[in-house]
PDB file of C-alpha atoms and ligand atoms in Angstrom:
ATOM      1  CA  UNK A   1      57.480 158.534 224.888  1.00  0.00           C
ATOM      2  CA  UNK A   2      57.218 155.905 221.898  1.00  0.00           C
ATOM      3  CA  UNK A   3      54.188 156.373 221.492  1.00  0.00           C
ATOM      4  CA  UNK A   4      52.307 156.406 217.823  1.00  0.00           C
ATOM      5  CA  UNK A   5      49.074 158.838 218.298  1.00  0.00           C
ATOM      6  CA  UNK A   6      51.190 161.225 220.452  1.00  0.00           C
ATOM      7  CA  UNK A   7      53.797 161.337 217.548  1.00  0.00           C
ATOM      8  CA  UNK A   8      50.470 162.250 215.335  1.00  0.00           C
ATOM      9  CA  UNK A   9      49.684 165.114 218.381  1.00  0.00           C
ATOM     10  CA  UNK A  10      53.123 166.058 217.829  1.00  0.00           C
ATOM     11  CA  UNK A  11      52.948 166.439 214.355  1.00  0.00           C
ATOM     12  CA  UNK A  12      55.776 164.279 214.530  1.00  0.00           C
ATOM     13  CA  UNK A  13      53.874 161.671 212.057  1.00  0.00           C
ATOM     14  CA  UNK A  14      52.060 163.313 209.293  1.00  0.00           C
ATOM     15  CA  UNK A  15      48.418 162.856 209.524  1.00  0.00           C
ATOM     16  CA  UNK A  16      45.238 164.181 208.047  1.00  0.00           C
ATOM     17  CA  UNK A  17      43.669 166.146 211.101  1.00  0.00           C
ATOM     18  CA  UNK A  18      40.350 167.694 210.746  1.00  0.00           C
ATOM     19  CA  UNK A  19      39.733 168.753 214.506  1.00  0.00           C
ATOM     20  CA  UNK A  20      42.272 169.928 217.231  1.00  0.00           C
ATOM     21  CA  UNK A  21      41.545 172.008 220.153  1.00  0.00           C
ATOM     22  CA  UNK A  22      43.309 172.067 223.840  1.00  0.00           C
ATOM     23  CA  UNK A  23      41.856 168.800 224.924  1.00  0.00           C
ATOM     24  CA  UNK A  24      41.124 166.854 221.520  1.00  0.00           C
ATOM     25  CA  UNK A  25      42.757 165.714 218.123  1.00  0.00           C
ATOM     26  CA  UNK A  26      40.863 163.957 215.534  1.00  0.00           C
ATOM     27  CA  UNK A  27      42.086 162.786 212.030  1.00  0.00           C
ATOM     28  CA  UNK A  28      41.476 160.325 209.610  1.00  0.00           C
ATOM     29  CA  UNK A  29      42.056 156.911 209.633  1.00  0.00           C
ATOM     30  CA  UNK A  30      45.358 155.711 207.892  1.00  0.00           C
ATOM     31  CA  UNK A  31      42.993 152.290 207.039  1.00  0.00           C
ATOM     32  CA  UNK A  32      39.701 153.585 206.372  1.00  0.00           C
ATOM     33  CA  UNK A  33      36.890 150.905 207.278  1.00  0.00           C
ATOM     34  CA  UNK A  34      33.817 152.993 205.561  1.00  0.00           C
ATOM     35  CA  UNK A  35      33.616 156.118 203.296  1.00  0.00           C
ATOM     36  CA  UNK A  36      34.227 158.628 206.967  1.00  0.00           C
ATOM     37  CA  UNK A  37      37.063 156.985 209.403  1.00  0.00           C
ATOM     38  CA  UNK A  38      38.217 158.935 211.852  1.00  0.00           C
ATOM     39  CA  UNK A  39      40.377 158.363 215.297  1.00  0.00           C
ATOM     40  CA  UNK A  40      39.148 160.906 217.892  1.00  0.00           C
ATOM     41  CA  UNK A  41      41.489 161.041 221.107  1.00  0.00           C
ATOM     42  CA  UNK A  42      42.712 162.852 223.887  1.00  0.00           C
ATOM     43  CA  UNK A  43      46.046 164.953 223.701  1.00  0.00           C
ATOM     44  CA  UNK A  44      46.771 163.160 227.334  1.00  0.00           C
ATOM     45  CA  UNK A  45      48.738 160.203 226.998  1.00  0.00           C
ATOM     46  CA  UNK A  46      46.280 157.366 228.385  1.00  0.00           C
ATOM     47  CA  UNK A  47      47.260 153.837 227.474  1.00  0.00           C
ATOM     48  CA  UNK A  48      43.590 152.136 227.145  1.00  0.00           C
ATOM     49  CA  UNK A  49      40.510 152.465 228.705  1.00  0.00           C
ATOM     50  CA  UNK A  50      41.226 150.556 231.913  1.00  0.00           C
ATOM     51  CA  UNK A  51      43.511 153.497 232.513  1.00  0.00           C
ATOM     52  CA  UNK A  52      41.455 156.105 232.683  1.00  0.00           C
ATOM     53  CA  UNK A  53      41.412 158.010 236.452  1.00  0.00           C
ATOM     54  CA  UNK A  54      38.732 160.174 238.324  1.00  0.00           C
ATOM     55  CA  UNK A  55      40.745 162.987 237.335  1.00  0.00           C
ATOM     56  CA  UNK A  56      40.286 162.370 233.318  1.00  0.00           C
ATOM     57  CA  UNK A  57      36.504 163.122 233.955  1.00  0.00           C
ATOM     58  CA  UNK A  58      36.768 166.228 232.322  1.00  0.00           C
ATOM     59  CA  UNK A  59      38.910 165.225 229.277  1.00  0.00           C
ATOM     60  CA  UNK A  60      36.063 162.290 228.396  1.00  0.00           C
ATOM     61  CA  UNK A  61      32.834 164.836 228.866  1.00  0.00           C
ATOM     62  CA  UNK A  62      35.010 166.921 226.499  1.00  0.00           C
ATOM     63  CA  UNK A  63      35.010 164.754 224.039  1.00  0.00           C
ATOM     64  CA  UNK A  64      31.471 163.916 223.675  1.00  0.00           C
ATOM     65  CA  UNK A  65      30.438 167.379 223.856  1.00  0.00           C
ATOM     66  CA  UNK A  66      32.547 167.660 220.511  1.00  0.00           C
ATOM     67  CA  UNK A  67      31.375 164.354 219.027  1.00  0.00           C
ATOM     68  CA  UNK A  68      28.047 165.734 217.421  1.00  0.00           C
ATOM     69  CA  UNK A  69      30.215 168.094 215.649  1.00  0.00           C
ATOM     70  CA  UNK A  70      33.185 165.751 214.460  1.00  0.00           C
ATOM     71  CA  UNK A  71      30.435 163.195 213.435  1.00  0.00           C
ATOM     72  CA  UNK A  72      28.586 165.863 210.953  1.00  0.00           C
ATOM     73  CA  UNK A  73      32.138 166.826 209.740  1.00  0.00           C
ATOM     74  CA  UNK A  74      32.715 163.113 208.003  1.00  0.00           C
ATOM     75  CA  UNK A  75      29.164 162.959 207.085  1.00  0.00           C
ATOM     76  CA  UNK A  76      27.282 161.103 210.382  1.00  0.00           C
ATOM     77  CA  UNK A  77      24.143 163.058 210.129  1.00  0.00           C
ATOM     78  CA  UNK A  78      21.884 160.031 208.819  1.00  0.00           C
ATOM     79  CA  UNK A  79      23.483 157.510 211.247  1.00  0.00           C
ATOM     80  CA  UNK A  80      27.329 156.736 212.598  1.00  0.00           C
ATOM     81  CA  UNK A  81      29.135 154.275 214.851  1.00  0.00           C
ATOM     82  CA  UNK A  82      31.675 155.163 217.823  1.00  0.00           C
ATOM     83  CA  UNK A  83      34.075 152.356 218.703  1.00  0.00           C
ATOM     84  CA  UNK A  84      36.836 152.150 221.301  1.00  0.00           C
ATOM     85  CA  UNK A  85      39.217 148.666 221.385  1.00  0.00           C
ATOM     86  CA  UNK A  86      40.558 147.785 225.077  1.00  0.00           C
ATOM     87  CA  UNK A  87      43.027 145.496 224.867  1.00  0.00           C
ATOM     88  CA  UNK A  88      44.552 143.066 221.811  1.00  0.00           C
ATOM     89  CA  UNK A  89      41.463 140.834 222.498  1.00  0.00           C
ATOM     90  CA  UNK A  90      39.539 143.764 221.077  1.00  0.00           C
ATOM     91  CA  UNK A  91      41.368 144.494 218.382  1.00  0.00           C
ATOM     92  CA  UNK A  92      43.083 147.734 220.236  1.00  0.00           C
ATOM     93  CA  UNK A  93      46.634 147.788 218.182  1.00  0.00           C
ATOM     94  CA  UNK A  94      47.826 151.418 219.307  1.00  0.00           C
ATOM     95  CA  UNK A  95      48.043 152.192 223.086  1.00  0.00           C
ATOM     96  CA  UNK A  96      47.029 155.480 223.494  1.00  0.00           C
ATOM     97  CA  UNK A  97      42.889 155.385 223.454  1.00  0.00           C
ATOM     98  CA  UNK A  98      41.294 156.434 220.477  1.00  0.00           C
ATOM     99  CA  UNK A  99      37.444 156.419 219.776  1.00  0.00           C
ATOM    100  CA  UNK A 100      37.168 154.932 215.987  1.00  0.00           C
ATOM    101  CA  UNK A 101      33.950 157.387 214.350  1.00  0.00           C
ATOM    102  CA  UNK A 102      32.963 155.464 211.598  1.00  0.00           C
ATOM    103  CA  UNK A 103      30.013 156.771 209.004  1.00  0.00           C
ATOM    104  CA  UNK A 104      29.318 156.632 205.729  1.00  0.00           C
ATOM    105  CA  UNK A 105      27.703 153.388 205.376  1.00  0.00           C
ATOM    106  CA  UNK A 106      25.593 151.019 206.854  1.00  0.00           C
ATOM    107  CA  UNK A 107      26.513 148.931 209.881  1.00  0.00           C
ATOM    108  CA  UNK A 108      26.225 145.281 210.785  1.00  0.00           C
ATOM    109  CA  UNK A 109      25.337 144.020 214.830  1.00  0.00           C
ATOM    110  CA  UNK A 110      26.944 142.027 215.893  1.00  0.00           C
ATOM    111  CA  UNK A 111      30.487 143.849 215.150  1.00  0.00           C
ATOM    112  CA  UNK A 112      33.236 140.612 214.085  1.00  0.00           C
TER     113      UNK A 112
HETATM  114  P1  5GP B 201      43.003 150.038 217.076  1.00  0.00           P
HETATM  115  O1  5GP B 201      43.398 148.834 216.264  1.00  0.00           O
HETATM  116  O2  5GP B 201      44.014 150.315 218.170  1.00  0.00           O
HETATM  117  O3  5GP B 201      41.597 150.025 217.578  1.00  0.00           O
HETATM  118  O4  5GP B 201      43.034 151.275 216.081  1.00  0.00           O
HETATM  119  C1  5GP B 201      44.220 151.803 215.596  1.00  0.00           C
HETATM  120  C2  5GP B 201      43.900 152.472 214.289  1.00  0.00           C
HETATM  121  O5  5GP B 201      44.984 153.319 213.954  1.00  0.00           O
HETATM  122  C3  5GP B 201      43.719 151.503 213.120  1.00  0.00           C
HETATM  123  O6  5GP B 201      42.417 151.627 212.576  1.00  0.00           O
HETATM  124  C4  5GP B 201      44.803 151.912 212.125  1.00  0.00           C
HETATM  125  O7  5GP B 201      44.365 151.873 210.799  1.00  0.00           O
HETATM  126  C5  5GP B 201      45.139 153.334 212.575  1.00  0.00           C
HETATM  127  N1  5GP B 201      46.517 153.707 212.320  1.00  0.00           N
HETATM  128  C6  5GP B 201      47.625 152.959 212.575  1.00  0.00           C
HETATM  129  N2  5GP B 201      48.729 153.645 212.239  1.00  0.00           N
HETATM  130  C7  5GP B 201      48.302 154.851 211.758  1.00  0.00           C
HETATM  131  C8  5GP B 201      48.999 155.999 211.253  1.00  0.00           C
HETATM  132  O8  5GP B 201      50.219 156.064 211.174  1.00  0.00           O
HETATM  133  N3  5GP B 201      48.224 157.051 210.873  1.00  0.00           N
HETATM  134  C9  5GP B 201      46.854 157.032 210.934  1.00  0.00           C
HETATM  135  N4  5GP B 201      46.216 158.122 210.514  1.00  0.00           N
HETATM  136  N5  5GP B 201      46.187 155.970 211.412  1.00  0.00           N
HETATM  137  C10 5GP B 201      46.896 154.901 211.825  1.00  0.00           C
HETATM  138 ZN1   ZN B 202      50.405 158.538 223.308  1.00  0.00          ZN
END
């Protein structure tokens, strides 16, 4: 599959990964948008959010039983933001969903 972040799972792409376990990969943002930028994202090949089945239950609980940890790994103890883009309206640019954990910095509401 042509797919980007599954290239990255492959270690296809070269990427700086700071978490990996059977379900989960997480490394850091190519275009970092504060001082900690990471993607964090299933190994499964799901396209966006809107594609997520009944079945994928599992993979999703997994990955916010990991998040506290990943987020005190790039420094999200005092505060940190989880984004996920669905769709080009969005601002979603690679099709295989990805959770953006941003920290580091203070953060404006509304996002842009
Ligand atoms: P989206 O725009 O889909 O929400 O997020 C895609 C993210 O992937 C962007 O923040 C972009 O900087 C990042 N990205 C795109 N290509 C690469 C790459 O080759 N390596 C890494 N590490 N990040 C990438
Ligand atoms: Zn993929």
């Amino acid at each position: 599959m042509d797919c980007l972040f599954c290239k990255i799972i492959n270690r296809e792409i070269p990427s700086d990964i700071i978490y990996e376990d059977e379900h989960v990969v997480v490394f850091k943002d190519i275009s970092p948008q504060a001082p900690g930028h990471v993607l964090l994202l299933p190994k499964k090949h799901i396209g966006t959010l809107m594609d997520i089945k009944p079945e994928d239950a599992q993979i999703f609980g997994h990955i916010f039983k990991i998040l506290p940890e990943v987020a005190t790994m790039i420094g999200g103890d005092e505060g940190f933001r989880l984004v996920a883009n669905c769709y080009e309206s969005a601002g979603q640019s690679v099709f295989h969903i990805h959770f953006h954990l941003l920290a580091g910095r203070n953060f404006g509401w509304p996002p842009g």
